[in-house]
PDB file of C-alpha atoms in Angstrom:
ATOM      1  CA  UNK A   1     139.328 120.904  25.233  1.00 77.00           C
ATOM      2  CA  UNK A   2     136.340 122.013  27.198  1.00 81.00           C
ATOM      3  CA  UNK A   3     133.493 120.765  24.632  1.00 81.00           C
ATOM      4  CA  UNK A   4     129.467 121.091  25.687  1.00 80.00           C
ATOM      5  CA  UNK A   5     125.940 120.703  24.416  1.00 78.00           C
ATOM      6  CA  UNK A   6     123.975 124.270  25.149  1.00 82.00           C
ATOM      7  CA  UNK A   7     120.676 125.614  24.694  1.00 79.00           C
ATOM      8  CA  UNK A   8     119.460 128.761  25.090  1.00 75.00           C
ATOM      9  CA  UNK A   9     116.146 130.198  25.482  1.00 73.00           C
ATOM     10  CA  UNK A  10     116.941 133.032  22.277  1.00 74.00           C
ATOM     11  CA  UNK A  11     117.866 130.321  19.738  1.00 72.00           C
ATOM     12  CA  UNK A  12     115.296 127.464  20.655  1.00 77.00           C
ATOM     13  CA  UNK A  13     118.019 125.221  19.272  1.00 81.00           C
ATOM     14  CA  UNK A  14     120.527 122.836  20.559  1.00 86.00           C
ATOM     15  CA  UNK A  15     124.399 123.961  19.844  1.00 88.00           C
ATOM     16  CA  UNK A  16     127.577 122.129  20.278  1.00 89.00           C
ATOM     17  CA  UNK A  17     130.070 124.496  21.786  1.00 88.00           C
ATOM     18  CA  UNK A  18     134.170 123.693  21.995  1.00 90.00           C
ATOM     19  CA  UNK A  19     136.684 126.208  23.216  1.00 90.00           C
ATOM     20  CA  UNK A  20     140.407 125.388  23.560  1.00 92.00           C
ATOM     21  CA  UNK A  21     143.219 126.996  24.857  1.00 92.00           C
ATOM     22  CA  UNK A  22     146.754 126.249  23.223  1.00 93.00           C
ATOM     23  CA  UNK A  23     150.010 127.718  24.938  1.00 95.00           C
ATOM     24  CA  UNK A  24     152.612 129.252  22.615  1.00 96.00           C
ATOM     25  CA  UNK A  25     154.857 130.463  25.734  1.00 95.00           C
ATOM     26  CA  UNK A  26     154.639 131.115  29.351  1.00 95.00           C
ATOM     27  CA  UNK A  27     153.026 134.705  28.587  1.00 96.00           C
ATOM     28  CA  UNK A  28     151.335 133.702  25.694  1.00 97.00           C
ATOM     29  CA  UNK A  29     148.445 131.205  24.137  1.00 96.00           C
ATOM     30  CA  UNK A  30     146.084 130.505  21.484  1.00 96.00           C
ATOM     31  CA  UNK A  31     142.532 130.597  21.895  1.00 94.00           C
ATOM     32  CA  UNK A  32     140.295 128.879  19.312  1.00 94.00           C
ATOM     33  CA  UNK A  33     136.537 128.603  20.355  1.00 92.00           C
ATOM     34  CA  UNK A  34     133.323 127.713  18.265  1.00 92.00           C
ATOM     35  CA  UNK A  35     129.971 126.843  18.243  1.00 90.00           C
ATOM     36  CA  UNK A  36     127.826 124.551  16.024  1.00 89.00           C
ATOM     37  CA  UNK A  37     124.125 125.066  15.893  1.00 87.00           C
ATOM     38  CA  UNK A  38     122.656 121.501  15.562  1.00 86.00           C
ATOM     39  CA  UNK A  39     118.977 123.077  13.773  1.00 84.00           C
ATOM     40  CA  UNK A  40     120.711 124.284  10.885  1.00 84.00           C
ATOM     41  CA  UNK A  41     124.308 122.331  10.961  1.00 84.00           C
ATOM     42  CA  UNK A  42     125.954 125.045  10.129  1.00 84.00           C
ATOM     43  CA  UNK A  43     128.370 126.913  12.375  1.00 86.00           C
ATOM     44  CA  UNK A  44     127.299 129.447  14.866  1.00 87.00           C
ATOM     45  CA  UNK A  45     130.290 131.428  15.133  1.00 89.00           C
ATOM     46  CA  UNK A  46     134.353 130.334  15.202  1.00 93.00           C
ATOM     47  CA  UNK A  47     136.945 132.882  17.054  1.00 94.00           C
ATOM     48  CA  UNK A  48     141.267 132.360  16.538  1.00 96.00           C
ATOM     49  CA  UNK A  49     143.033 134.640  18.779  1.00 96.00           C
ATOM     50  CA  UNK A  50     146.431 135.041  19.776  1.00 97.00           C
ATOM     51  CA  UNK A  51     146.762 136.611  23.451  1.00 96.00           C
ATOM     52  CA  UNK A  52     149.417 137.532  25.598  1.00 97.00           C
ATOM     53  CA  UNK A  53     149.837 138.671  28.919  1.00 95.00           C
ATOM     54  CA  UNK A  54     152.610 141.184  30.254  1.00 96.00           C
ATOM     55  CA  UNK A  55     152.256 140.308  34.124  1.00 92.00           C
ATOM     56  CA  UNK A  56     155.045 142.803  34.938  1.00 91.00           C
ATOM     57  CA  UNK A  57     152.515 146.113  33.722  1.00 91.00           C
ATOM     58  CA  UNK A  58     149.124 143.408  34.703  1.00 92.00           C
ATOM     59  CA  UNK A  59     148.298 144.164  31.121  1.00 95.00           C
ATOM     60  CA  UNK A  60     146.698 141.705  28.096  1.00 96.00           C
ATOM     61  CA  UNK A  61     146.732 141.814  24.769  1.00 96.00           C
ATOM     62  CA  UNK A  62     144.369 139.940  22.398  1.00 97.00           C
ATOM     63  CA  UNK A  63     144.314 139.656  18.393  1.00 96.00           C
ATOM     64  CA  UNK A  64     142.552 137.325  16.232  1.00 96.00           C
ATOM     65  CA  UNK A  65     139.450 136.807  13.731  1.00 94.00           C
ATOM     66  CA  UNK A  66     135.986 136.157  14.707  1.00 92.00           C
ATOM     67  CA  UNK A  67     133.515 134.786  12.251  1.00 90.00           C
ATOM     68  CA  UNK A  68     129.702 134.401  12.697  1.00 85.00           C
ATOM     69  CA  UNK A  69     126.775 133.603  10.304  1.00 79.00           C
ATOM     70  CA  UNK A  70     125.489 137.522  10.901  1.00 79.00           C
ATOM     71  CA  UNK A  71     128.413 139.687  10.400  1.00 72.00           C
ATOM     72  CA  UNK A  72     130.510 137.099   8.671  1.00 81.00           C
ATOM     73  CA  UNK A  73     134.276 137.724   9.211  1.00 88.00           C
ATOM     74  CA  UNK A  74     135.605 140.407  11.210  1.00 90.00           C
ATOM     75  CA  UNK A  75     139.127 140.817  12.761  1.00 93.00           C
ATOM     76  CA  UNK A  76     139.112 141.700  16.942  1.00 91.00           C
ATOM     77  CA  UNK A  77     141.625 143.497  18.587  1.00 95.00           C
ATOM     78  CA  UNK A  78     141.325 144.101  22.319  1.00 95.00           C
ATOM     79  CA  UNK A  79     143.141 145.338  25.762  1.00 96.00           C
ATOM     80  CA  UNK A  80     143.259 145.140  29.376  1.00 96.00           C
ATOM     81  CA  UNK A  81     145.062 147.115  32.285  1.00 96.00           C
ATOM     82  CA  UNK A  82     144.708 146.156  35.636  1.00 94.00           C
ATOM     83  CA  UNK A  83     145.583 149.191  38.323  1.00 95.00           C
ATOM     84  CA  UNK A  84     145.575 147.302  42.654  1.00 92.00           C
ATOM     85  CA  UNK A  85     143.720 149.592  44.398  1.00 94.00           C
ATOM     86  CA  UNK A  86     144.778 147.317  47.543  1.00 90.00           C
ATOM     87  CA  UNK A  87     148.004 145.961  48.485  1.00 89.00           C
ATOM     88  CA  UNK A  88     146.728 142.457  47.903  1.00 86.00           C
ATOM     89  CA  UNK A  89     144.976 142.986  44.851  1.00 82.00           C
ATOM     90  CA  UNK A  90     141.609 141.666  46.131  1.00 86.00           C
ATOM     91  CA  UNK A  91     140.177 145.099  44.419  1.00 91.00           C
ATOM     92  CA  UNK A  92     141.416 146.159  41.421  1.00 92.00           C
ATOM     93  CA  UNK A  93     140.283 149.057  38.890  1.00 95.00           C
ATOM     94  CA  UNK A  94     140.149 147.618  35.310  1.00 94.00           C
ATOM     95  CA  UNK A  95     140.282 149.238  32.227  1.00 96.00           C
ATOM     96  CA  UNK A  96     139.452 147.455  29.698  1.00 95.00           C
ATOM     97  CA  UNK A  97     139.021 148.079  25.858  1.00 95.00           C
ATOM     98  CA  UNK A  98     138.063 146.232  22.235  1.00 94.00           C
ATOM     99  CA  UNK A  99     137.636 147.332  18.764  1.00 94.00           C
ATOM    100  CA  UNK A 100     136.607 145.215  15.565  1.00 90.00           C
ATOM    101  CA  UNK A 101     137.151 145.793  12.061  1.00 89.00           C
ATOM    102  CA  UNK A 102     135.228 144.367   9.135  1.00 86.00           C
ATOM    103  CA  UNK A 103     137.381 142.333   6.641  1.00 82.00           C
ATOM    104  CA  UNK A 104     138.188 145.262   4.553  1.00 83.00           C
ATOM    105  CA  UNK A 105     139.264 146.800   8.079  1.00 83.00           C
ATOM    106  CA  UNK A 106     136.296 149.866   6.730  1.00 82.00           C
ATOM    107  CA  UNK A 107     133.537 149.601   9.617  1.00 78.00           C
ATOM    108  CA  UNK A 108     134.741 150.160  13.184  1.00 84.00           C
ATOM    109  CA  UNK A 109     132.996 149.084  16.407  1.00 87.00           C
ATOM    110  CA  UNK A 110     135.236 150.398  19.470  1.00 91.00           C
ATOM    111  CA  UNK A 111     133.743 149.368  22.693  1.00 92.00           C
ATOM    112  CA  UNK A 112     135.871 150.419  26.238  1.00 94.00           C
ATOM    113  CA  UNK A 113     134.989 150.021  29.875  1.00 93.00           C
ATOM    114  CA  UNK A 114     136.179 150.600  33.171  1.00 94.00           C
ATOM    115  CA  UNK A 115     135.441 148.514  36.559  1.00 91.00           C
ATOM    116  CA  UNK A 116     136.127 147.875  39.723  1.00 91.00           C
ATOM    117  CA  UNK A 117     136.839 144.184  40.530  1.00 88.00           C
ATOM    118  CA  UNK A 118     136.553 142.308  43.867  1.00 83.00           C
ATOM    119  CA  UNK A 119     138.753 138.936  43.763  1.00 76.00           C
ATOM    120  CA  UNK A 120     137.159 136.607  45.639  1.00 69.00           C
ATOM    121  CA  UNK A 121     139.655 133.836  48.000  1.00 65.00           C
ATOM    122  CA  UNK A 122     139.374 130.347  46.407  1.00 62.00           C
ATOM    123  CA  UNK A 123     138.135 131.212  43.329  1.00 56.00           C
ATOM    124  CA  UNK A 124     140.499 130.940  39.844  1.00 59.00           C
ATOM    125  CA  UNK A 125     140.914 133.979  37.903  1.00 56.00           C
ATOM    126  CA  UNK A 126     139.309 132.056  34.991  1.00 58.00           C
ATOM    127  CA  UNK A 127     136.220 130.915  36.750  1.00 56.00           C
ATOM    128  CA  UNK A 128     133.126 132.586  36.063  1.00 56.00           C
ATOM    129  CA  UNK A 129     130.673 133.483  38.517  1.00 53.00           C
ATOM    130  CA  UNK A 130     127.215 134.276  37.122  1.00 61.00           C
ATOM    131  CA  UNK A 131     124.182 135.277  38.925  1.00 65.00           C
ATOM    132  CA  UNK A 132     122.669 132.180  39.113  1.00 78.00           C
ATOM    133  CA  UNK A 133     123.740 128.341  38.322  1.00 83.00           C
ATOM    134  CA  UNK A 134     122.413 124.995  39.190  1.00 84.00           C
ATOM    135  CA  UNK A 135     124.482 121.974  38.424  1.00 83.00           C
ATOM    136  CA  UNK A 136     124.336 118.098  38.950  1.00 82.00           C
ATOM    137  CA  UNK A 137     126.973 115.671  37.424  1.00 82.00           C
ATOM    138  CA  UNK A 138     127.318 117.179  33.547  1.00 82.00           C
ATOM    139  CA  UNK A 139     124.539 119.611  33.428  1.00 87.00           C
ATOM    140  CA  UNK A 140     124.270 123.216  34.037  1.00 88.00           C
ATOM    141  CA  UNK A 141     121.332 125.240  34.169  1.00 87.00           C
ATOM    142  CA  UNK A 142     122.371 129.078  33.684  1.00 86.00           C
ATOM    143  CA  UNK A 143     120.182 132.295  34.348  1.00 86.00           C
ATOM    144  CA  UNK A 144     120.621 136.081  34.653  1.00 79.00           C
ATOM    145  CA  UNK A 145     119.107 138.848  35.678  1.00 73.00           C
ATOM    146  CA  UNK A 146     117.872 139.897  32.197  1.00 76.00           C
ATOM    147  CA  UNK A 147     115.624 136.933  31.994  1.00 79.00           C
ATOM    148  CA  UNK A 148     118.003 134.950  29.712  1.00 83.00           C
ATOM    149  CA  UNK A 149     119.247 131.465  30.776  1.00 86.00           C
ATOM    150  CA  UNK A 150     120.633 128.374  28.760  1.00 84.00           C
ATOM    151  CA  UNK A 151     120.993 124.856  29.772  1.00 86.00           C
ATOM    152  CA  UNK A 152     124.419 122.790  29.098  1.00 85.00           C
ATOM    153  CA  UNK A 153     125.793 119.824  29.285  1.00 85.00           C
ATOM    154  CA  UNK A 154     129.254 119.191  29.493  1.00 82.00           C
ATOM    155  CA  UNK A 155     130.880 116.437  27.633  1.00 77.00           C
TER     156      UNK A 155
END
């Protein structure tokens, strides 16, 4: 379980975030992840979802619940299709797409994209790069672009 204390410069509050990944098969896993915001003690937001990957077509599949303390419970479904636009697959075009439902499955919110993506060597396809990230022993200081940035510290 990859567990860590985070705070970010929105929420002015410390939060205690946990995100595991449980495998059902070779091609498919569950992925529970939460947060709990230590200011209020209640929890942040808690996502279930069941994904599975068809390497043969590079395509993923995700479906699960989300549940935050704004928009209370919704239910998520989502895709992804990768297309090589090399041989080696170091640049790929991705299209990507996600739609969630309220919990009467009345209020849509479809969101797609497409990208291109440049692999990097030595990097794992889970690992995430962001713009900017300073780390020593446990703790992580993160920033963007945008002006946003939160500190962590990994358990």
């Amino acid at each position: 379980m990859e567990t860590s204390l985070r705070y970010t410069c929105n929420s002015k509050s410390l939060k205690i975030h946990a995100k595991e990944k449980l495998p059902v098969n070779s091609k498919t896993h569950l992925q529970l992840h939460g947060e709990l915001d230590t200011g209020t003690g209640a929890p942040s937001y808690f996502c279930a979802m069941i994904r599975h990957l068809f390497p043969e077509a590079a395509t993923g599949l995700g479906v699960g619940i989300h549940y935050d303390k704004r928009q209370k419970l919704r239910c998520h479904v989502r895709g992804k299709k990768e297309f090589p636009v090399r041989d080696d697959k170091s640049v790929t075009f991705n299209v990507k797409g996600r739609c969630d439902f309220d919990q009467d499955f009345n209020q849509r919110n479809p969101i797609g994209a497409a990208e291109f993506a440049w692999n990097i060597m030595n990097f794992k396809e889970d690992q995430d790069v962001p713009y900017m990230q300073i780390r020593e022993n446990n703790w992580t200081l993160n920033a963007n672009m945008k002006g946003k940035w939160n500190l962590r510290f990994d358990l």
